[in-house]
Short mmCIF file of C-alpha atoms and ligand atoms in Angstrom, two decimals:
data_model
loop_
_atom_site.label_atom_id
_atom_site.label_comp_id
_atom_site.label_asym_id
_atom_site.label_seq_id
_atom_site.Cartn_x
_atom_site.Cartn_y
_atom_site.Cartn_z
CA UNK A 1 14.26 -17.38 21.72
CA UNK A 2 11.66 -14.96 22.98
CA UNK A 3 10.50 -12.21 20.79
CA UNK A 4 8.91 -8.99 20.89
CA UNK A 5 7.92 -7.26 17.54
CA UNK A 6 8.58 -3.52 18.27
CA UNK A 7 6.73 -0.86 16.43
CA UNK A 8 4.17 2.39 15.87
CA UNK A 9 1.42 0.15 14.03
CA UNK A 10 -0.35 3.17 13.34
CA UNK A 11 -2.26 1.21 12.31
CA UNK A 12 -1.48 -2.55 11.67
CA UNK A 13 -0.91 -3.34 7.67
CA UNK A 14 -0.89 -6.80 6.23
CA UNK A 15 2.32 -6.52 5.93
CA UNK A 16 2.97 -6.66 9.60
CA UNK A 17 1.01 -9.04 9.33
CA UNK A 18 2.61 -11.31 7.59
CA UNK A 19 5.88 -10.80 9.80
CA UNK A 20 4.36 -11.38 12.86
CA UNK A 21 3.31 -15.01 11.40
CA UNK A 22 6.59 -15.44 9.86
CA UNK A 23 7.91 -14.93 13.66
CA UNK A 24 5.36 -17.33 15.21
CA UNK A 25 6.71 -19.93 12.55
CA UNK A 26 10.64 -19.06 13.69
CA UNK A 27 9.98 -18.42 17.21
CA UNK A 28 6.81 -20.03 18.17
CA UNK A 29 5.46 -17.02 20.06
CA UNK A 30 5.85 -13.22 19.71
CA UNK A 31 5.00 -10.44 21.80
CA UNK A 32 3.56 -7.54 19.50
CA UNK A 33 5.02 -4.38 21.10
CA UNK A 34 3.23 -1.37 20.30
CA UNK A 35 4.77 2.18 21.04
CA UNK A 36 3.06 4.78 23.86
CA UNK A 37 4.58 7.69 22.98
CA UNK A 38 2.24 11.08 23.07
CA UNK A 39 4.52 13.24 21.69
CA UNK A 40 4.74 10.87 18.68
CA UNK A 41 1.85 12.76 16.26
CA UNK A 42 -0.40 9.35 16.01
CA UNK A 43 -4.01 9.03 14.17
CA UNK A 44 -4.86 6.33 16.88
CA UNK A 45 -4.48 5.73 20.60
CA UNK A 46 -2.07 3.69 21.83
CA UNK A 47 -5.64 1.83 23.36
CA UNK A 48 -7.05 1.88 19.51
CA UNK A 49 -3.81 0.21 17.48
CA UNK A 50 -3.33 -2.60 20.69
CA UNK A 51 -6.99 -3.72 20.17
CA UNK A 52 -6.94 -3.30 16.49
CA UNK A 53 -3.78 -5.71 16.49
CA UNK A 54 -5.35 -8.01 18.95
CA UNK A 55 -8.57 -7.69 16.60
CA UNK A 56 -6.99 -8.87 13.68
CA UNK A 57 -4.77 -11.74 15.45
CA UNK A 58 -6.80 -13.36 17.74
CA UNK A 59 -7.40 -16.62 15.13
CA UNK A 60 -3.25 -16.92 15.08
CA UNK A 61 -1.97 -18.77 18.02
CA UNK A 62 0.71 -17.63 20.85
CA UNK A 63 0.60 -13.52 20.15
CA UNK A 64 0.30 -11.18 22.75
CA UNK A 65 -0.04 -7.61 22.32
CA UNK A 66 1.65 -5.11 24.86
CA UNK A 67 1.85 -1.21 24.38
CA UNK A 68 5.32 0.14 26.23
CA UNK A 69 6.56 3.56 27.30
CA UNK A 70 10.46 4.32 27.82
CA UNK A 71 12.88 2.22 26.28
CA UNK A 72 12.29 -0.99 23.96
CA UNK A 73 15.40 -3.09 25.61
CA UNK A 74 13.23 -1.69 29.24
CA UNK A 75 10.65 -3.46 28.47
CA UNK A 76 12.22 -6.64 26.51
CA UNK A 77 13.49 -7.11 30.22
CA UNK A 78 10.12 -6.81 31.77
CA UNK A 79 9.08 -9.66 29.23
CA UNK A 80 12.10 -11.39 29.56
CA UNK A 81 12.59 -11.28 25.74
CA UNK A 82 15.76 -11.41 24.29
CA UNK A 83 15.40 -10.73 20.18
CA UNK A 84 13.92 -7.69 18.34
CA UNK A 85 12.00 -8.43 15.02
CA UNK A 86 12.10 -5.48 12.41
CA UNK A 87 11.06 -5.92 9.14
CA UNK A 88 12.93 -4.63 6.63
CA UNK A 89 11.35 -3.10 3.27
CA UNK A 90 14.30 -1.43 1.03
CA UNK A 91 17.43 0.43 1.36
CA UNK A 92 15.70 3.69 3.03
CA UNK A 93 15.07 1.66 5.86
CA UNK A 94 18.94 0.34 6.99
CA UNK A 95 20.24 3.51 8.06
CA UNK A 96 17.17 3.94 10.61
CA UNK A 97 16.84 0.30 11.39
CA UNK A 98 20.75 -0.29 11.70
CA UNK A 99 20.82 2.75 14.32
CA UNK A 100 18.13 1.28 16.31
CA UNK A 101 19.53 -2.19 16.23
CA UNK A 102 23.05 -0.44 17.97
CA UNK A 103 21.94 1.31 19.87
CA UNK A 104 19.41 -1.40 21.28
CA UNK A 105 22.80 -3.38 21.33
CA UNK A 106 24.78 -1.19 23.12
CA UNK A 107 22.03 -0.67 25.81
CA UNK A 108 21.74 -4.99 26.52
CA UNK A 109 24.38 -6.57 24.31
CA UNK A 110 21.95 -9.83 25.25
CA UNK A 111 19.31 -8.54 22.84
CA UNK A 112 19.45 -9.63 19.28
CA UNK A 113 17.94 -7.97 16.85
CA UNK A 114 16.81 -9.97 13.90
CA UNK A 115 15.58 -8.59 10.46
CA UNK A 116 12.80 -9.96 8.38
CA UNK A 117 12.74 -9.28 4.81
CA UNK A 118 9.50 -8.09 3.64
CA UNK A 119 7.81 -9.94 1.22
CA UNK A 120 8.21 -8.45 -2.19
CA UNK A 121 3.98 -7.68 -2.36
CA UNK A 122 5.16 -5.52 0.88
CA UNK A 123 8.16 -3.73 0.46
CA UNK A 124 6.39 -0.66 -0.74
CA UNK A 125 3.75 -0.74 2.49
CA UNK A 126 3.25 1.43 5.09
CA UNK A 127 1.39 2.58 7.77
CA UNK A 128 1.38 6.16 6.04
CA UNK A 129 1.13 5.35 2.99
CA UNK A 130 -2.07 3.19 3.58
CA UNK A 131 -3.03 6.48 5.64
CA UNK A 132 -2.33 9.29 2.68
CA UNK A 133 -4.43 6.76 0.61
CA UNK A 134 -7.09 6.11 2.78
CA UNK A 135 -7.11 9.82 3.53
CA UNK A 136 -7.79 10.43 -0.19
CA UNK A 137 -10.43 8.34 -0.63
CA UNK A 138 -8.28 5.36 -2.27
CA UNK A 139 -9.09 1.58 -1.88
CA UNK A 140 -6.88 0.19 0.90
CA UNK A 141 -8.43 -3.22 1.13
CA UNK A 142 -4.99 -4.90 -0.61
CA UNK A 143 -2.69 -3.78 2.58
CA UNK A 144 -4.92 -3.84 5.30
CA UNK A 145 -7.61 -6.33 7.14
CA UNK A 146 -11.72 -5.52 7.06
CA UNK A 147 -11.33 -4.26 10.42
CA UNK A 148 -8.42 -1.55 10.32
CA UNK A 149 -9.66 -0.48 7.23
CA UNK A 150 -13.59 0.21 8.13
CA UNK A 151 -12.05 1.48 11.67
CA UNK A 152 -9.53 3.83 9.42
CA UNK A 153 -12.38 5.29 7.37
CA UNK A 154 -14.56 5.51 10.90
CA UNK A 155 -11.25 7.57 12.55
CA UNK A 156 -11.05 10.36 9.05
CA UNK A 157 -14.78 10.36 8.90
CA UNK A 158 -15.24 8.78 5.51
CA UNK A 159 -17.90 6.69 6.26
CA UNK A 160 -21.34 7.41 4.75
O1 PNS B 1 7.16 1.44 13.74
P1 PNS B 1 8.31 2.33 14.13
O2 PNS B 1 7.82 3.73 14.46
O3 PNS B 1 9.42 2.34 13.11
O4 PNS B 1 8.92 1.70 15.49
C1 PNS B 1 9.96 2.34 16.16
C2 PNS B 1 10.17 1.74 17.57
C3 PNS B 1 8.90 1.80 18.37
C4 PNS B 1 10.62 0.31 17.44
C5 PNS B 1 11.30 2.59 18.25
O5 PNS B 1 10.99 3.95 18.14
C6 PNS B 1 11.50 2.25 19.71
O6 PNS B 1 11.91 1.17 20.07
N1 PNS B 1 11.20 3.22 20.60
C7 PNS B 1 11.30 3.06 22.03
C8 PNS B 1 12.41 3.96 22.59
C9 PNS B 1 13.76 3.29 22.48
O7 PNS B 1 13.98 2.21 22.98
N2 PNS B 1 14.72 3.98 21.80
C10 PNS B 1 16.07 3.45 21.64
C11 PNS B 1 16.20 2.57 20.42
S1 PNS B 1 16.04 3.51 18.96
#
């Protein structure tokens, strides 16, 4: 199994987090796939989130971080992946994450996708959420690490 975490990480939360070292346990590697996509309306650079995430992984072993443009079953090719991690949080997420999973299907029927529950501690996290907070001047240090958070505050200028 090779597999390629997929996502916006706008930015990184712990509870990404904690699925990308729940893949490394299942797969023993994961690729950490991070979306280039201007017309997407994100805080950070695709440049920003990719060193972020390899910021706050470089003590766990065997994760790369790629950004991609295009198509995610394009690129799984390029890596010579063949399963998609998604976490999954609650029931607003299976409509969204089932259409991406069959459509990724029908594109390469040899990509799996896999879904990773969320711990419970996580199911209500989100990179927006921890933005909206942030934004307000709320304490974020529960979903994020030091680093996205003090880099967060640095990108909304909240930092005295
Ligand atoms: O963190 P997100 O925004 O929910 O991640 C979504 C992502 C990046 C996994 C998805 O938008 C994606 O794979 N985009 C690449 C374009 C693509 O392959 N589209 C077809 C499958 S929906």
């Amino acid at each position: 199994m090779k597999a390629v975490y997929p996502g916006s990480f706008d930015p990184i939360t712990n509870g990404h987090l904690d699925i990308i070292k729940r893949t490394i346990k299942l797969a023993g590697s994961v690729t950490v796939a991070v979306l280039n996509n201007p017309s997407k309306n994100s805080l950070f650079t695709v440049d920003e989130r990719v060193e972020l995430i390899k910021k706050v992984t470089r003590d766990m072993p065997n994760v790369k971080v790629e950004s991609f443009k295009g198509l995610l079953v394009d690129f799984m090719k390029s890596q010579g992946a063949d399963v998609i991690i998604r976490g999954f949080r609650t029931i607003s997420d299976y409509e969204y994450e089932l259409q991406m999973a069959h459509i990724n299907e029908h594109l390469n029927e040899n990509v799996e996708t896999i879904f990773m529950v969320a711990k419970n501690g996580y199911s209500y996290l989100s990179s927006s959420i921890v933005k909206e907070i942030a934004k307000f001047g709320g304490s974020i240090d529960d979903f994020v690490p030091y680093e996205v958070e003090y880099t967060l505050k640095q990108k909304l200028n909240l930092l005295k």
